[in-house]
mmCIF file of C-alpha atoms in Angstrom:
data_model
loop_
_atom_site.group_PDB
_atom_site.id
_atom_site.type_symbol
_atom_site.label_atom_id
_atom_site.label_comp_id
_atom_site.label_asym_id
_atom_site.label_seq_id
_atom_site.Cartn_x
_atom_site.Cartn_y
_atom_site.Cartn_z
ATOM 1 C CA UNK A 74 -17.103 -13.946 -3.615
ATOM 2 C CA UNK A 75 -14.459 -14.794 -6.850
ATOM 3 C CA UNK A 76 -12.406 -12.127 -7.659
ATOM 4 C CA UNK A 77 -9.383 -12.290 -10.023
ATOM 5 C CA UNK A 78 -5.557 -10.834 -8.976
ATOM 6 C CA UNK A 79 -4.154 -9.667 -12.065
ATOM 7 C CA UNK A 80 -0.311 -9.283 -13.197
ATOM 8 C CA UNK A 81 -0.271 -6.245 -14.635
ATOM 9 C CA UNK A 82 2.975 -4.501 -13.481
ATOM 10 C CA UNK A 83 3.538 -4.542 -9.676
ATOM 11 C CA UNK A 84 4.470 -7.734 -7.503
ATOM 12 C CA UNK A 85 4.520 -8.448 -3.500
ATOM 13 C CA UNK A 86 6.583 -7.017 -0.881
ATOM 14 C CA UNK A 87 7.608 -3.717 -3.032
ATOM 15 C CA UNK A 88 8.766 -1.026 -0.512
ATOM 16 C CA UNK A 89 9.649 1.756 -3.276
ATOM 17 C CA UNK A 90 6.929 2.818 -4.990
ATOM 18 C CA UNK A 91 8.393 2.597 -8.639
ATOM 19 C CA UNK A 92 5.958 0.052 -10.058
ATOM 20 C CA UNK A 93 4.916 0.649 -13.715
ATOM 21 C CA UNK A 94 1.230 -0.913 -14.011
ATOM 22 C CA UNK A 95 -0.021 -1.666 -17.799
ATOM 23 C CA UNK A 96 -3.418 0.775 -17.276
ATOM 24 C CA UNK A 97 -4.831 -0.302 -20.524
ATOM 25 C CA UNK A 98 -4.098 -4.023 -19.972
ATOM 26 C CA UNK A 99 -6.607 -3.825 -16.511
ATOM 27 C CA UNK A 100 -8.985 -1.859 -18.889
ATOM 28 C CA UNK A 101 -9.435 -4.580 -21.296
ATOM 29 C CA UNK A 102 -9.773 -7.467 -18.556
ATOM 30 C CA UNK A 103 -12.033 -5.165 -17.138
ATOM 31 C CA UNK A 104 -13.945 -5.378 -19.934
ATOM 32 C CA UNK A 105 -14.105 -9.438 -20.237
ATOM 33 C CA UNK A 106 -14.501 -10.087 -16.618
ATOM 34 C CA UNK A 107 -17.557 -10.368 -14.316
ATOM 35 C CA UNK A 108 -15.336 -10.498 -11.111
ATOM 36 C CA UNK A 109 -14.266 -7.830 -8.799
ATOM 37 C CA UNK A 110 -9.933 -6.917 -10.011
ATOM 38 C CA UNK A 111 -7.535 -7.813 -7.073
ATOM 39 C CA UNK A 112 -4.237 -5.629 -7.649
ATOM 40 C CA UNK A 113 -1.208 -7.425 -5.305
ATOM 41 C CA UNK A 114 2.016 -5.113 -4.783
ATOM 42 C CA UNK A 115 -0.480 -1.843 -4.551
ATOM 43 C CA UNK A 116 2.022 -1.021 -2.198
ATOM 44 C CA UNK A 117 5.013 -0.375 -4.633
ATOM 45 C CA UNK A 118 2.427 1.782 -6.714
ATOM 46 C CA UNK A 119 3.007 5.670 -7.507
ATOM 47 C CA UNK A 120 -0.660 7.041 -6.115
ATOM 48 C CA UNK A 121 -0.848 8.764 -9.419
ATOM 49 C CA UNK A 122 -0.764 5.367 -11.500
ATOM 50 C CA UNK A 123 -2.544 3.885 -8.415
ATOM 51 C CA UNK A 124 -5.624 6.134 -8.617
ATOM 52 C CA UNK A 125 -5.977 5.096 -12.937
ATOM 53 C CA UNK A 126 -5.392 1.493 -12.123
ATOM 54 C CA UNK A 127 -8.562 2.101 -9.837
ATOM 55 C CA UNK A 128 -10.312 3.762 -12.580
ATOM 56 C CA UNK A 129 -9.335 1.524 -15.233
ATOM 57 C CA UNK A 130 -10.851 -1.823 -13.188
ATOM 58 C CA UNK A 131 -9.255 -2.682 -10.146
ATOM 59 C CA UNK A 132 -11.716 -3.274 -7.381
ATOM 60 C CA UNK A 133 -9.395 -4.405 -4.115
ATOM 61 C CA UNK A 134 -5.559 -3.210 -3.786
ATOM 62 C CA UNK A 135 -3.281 -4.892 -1.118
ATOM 63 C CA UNK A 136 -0.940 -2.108 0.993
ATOM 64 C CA UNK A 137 0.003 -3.994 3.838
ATOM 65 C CA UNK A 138 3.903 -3.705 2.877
ATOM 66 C CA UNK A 139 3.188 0.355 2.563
ATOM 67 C CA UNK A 140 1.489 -0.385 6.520
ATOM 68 C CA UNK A 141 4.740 -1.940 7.524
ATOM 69 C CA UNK A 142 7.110 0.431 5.863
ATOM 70 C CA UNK A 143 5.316 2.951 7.717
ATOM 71 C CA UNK A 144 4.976 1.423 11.273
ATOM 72 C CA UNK A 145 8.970 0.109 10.839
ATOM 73 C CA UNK A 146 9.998 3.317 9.326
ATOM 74 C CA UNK A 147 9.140 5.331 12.602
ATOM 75 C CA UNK A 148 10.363 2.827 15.162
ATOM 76 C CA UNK A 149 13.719 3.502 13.299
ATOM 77 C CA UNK A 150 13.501 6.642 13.547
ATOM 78 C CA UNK A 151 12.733 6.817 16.877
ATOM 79 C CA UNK A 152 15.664 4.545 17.965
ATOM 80 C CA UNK A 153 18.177 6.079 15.921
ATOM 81 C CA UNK A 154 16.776 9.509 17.633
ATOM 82 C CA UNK A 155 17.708 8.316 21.222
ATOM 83 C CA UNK A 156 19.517 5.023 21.038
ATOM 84 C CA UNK A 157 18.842 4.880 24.884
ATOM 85 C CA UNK A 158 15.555 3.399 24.381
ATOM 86 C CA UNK A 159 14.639 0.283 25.767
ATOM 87 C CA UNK A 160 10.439 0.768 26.572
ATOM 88 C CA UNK A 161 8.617 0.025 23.251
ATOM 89 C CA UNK A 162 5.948 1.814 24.950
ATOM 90 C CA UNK A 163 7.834 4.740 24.142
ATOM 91 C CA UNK A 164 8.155 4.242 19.873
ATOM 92 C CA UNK A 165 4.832 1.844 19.126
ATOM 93 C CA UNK A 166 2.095 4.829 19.797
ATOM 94 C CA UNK A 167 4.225 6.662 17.828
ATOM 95 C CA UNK A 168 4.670 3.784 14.771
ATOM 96 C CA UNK A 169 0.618 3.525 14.989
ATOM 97 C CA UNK A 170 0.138 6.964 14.226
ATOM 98 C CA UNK A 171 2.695 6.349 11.576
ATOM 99 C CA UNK A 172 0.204 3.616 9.920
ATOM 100 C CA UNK A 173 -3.152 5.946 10.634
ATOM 101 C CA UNK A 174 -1.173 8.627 8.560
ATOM 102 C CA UNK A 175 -0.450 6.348 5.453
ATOM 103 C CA UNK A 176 -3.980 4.712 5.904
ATOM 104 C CA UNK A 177 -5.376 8.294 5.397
ATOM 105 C CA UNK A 178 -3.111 9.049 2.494
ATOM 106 C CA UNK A 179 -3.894 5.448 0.626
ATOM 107 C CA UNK A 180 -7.521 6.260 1.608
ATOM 108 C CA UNK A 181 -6.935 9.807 -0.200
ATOM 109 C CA UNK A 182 -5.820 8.004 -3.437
ATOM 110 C CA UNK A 183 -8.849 5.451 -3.352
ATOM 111 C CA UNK A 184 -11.557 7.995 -3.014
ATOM 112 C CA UNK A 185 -10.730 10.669 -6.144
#
């Protein structure tokens, strides 16, 4: 299946999410396009501005940055909790969890 990735405001790899996506510039390829809207850097999206993006068009979003902020952001956590830690066994259930919990939330924004 074609689909088209659009540059509409956000790019690759953004871990804050500050991006400021042009809502009415998805609309109007929306309008001229008979392919599916592919939005790269979803993960440096506010959910807010995420959620109209999805209304105005886009069809697929890319959040695997968000996935590793999440899964990284607990392992440091974790170490910098007890520096002793040498068993990853120890921090990587924990770091999935971290994932399954911004999964759900992401999944949140992409069903309203």
């Amino acid at each position: 299946m074609d689909a088209l990735a659009v540059a509409v405001g956000s790019s690759h790899a953004m871990t804050s999410r500050e991006a400021a996506l042009d809502i009415d510039l998805v609309e109007r390829i929306a309008a001229q396009v008979d392919v599916p809207l592919v939005l790269h850097g979803s993960s440096g999206v506010p959910a807010e501005v995420l959620g109209a993006a999805i209304r105005a068009g886009i069809r697929k979003v890319n959040v695997g940055t968000a996935l590793n902020v999440a899964y990284t952001g607990v392992i440091r956590q974790h170490l910098a909790d007890d520096a002793r830690v040498t068993d990853p066994r120890k921090f990587l259930v924990g770091a999935r969890v971290g994932i399954a919990d911004e999964v759900a939330s992401i999944c949140s924004v992409l069903a309203h």
